[in-house]
mmCIF file of C-alpha atoms in Angstrom:
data_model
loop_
_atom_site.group_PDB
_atom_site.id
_atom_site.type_symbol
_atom_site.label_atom_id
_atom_site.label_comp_id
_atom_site.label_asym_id
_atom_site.label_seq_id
_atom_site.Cartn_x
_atom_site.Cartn_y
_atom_site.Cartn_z
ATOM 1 C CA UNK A 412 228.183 168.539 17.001
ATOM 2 C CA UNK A 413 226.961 171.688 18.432
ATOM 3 C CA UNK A 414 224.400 171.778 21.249
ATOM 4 C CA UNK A 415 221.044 172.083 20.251
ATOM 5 C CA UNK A 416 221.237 171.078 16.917
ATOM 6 C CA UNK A 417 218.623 169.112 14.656
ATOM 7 C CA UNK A 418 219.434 165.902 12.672
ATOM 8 C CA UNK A 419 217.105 164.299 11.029
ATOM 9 C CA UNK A 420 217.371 160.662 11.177
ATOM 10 C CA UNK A 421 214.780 159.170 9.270
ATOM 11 C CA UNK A 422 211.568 160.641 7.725
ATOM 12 C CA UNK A 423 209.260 162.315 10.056
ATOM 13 C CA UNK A 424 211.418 162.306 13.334
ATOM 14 C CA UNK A 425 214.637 164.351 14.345
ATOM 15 C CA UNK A 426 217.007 164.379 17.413
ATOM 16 C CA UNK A 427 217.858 167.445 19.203
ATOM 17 C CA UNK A 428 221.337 166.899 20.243
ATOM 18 C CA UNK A 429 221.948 168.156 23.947
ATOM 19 C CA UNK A 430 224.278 170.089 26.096
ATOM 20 C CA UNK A 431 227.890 168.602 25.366
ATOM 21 C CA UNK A 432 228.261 167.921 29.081
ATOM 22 C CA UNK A 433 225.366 165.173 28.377
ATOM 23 C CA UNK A 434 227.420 163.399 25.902
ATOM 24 C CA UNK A 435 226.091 160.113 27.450
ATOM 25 C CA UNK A 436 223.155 160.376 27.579
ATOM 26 C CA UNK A 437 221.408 158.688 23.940
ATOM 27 C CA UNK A 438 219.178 161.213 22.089
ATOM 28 C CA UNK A 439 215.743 161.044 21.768
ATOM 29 C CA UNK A 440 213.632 160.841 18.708
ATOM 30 C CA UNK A 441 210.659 163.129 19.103
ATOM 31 C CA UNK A 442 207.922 163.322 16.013
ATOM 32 C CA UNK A 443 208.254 166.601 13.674
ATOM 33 C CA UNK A 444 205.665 168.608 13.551
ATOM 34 C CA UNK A 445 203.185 168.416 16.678
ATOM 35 C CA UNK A 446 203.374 170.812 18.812
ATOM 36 C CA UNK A 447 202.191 171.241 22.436
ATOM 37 C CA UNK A 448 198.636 171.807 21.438
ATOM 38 C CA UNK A 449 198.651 168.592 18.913
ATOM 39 C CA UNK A 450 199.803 166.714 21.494
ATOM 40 C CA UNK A 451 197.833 167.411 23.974
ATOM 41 C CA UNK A 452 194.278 167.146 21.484
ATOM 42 C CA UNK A 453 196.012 163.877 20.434
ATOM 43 C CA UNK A 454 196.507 162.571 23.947
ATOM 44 C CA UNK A 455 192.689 163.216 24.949
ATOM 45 C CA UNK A 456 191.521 161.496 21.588
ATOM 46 C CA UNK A 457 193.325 158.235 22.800
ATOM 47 C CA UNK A 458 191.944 157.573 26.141
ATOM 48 C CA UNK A 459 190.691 154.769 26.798
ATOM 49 C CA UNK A 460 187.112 154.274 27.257
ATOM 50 C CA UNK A 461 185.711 151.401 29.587
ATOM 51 C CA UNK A 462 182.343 149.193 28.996
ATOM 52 C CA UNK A 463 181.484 147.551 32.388
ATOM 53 C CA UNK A 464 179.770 144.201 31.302
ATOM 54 C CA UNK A 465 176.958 143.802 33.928
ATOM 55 C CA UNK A 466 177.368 140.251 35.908
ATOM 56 C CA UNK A 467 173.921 138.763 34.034
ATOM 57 C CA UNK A 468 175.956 139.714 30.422
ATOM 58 C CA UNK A 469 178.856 137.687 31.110
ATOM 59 C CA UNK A 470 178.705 134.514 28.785
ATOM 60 C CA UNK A 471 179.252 130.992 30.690
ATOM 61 C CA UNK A 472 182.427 128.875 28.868
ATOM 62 C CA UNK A 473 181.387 128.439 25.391
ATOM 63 C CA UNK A 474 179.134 131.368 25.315
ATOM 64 C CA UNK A 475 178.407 134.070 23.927
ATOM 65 C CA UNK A 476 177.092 137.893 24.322
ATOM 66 C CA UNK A 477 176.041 140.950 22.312
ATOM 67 C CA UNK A 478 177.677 143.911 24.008
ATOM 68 C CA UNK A 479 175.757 147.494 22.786
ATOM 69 C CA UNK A 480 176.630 150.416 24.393
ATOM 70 C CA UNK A 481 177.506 154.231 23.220
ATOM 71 C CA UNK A 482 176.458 152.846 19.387
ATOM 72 C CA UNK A 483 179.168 150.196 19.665
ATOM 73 C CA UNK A 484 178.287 146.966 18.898
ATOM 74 C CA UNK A 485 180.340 144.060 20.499
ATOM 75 C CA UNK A 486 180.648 140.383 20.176
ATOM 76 C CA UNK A 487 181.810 138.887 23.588
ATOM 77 C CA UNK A 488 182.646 135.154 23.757
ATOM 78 C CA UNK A 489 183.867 133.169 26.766
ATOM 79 C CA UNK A 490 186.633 130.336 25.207
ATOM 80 C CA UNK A 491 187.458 127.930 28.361
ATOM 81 C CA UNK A 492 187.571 130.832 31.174
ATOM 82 C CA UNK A 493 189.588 133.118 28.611
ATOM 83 C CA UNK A 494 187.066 136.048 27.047
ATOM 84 C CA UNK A 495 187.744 137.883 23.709
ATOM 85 C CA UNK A 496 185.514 140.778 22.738
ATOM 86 C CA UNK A 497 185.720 141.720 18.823
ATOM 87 C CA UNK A 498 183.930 144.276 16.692
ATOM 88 C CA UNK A 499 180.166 142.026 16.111
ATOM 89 C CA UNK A 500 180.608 143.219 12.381
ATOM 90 C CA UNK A 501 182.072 141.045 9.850
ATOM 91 C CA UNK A 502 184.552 142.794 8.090
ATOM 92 C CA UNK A 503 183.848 141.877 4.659
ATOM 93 C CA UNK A 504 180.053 142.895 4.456
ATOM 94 C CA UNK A 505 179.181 143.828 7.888
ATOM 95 C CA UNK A 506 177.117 140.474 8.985
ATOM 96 C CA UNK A 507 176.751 139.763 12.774
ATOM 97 C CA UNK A 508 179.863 137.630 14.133
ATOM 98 C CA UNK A 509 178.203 136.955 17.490
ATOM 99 C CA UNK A 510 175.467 134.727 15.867
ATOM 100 C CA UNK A 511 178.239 132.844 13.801
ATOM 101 C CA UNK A 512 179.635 129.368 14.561
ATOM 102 C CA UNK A 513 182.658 129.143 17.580
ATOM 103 C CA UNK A 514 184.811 126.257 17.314
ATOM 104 C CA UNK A 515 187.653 126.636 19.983
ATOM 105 C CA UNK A 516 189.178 129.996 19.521
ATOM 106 C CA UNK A 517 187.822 130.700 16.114
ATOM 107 C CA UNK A 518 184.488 132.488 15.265
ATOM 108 C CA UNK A 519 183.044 131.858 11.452
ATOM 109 C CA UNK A 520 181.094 134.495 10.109
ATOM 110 C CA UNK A 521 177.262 132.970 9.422
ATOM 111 C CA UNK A 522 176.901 135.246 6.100
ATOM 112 C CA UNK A 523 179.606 134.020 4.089
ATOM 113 C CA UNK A 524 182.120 131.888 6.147
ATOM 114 C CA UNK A 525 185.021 133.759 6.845
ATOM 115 C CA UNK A 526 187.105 132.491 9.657
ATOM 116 C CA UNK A 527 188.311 134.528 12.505
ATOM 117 C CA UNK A 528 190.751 133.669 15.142
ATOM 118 C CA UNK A 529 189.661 135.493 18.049
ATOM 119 C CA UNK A 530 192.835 136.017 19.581
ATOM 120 C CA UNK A 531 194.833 137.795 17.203
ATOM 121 C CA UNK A 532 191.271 139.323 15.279
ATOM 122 C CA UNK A 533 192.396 138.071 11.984
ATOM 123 C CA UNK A 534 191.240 136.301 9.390
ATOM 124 C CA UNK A 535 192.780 132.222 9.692
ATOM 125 C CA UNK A 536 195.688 131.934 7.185
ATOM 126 C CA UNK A 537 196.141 135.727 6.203
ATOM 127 C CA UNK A 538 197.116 138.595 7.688
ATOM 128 C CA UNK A 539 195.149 140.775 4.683
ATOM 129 C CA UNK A 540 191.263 140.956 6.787
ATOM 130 C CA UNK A 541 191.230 141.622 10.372
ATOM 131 C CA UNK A 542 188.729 142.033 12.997
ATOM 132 C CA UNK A 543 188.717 144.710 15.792
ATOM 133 C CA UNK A 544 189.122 143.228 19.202
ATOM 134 C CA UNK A 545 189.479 144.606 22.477
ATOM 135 C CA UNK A 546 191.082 143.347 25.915
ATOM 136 C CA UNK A 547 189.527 142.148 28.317
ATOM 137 C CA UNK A 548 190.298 142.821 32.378
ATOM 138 C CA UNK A 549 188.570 140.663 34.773
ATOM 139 C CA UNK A 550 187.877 142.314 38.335
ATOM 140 C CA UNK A 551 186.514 139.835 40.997
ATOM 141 C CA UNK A 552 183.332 138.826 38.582
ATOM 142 C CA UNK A 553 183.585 141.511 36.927
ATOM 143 C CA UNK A 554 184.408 141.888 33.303
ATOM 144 C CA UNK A 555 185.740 145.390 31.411
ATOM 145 C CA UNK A 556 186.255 145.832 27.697
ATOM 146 C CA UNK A 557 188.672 148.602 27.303
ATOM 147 C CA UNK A 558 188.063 150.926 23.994
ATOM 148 C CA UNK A 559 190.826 152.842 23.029
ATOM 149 C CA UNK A 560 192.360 154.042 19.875
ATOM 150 C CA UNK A 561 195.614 151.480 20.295
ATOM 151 C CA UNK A 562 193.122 148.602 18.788
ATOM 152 C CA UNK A 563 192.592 149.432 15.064
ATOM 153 C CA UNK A 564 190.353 147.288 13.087
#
């Protein structure tokens, strides 16, 4: 194949096909269609963002807080030393999912019962409903909630 050329390999991406004296090396699919520019604005829309929970917030072992900060409302819950932080609305109708009852790893939405395991966000014996949830880094006794656009609910 000549050098430089353009195969596409499945929808959406291509390979550009080096110099033959890199015969080697494996190609590398890049995504059609951004450009510099796209990449870049794309890049700066998926930082991370990160919500310092303030030492008094932090929920003892089979607690719970209400996280609000930049119009973001969170549901933090402590589950044996290990802490989850989810999206506090229920995705069904919207109800509260701090307020609900936590048994083990599992939060049940007070409104209407739904189920939630709060490790994987979804909803217990489907994969159809899911939850946003966020990790959690613990610094010393501090906790951080990282926001980023790799979490979709």
């Amino acid at each position: 194949m000549p050098s430089g050329t353009i195969t596409k390999i499945w929808p959406g991406w291509k390979v550009i096909h080096h110099h033959p004296l890199l015969v080697n090396r494996t190609p590398l699919p890049i995504p059609m269609g951004l450009g510099h520019k796209q990449n870049r604005e794309r890049n700066r829309k998926m930082k991370a963002k990160y919500i310092t929970v303030p030492v008094g917030r932090v929920p003892a072992p089979g607690q719970r807080a209400l996280i609000e900060t930049e119009g973001k409302s969170l549901a933090l819950f402590n589950v044996a030393g290990q802490f989850h932080a989810i999206d506090d609305s229920c995705p069904h109708q919207g109800a509260s999912l701090c307020g609900g009852r936590l048994e083990g790893e599992v939060i049940q939405c007070c409104a209407h019962g739904l189920r939630f395991d709060l490790r994987t966000g979804y909803l217990l014996n489907s994969t159809q409903l899911k939850v946003c949830r966020y990790p959690v880094e613990q610094v010393g006794n501090q906790l951080i909630i990282v926001i980023g656009a790799f979490h979709p609910a």
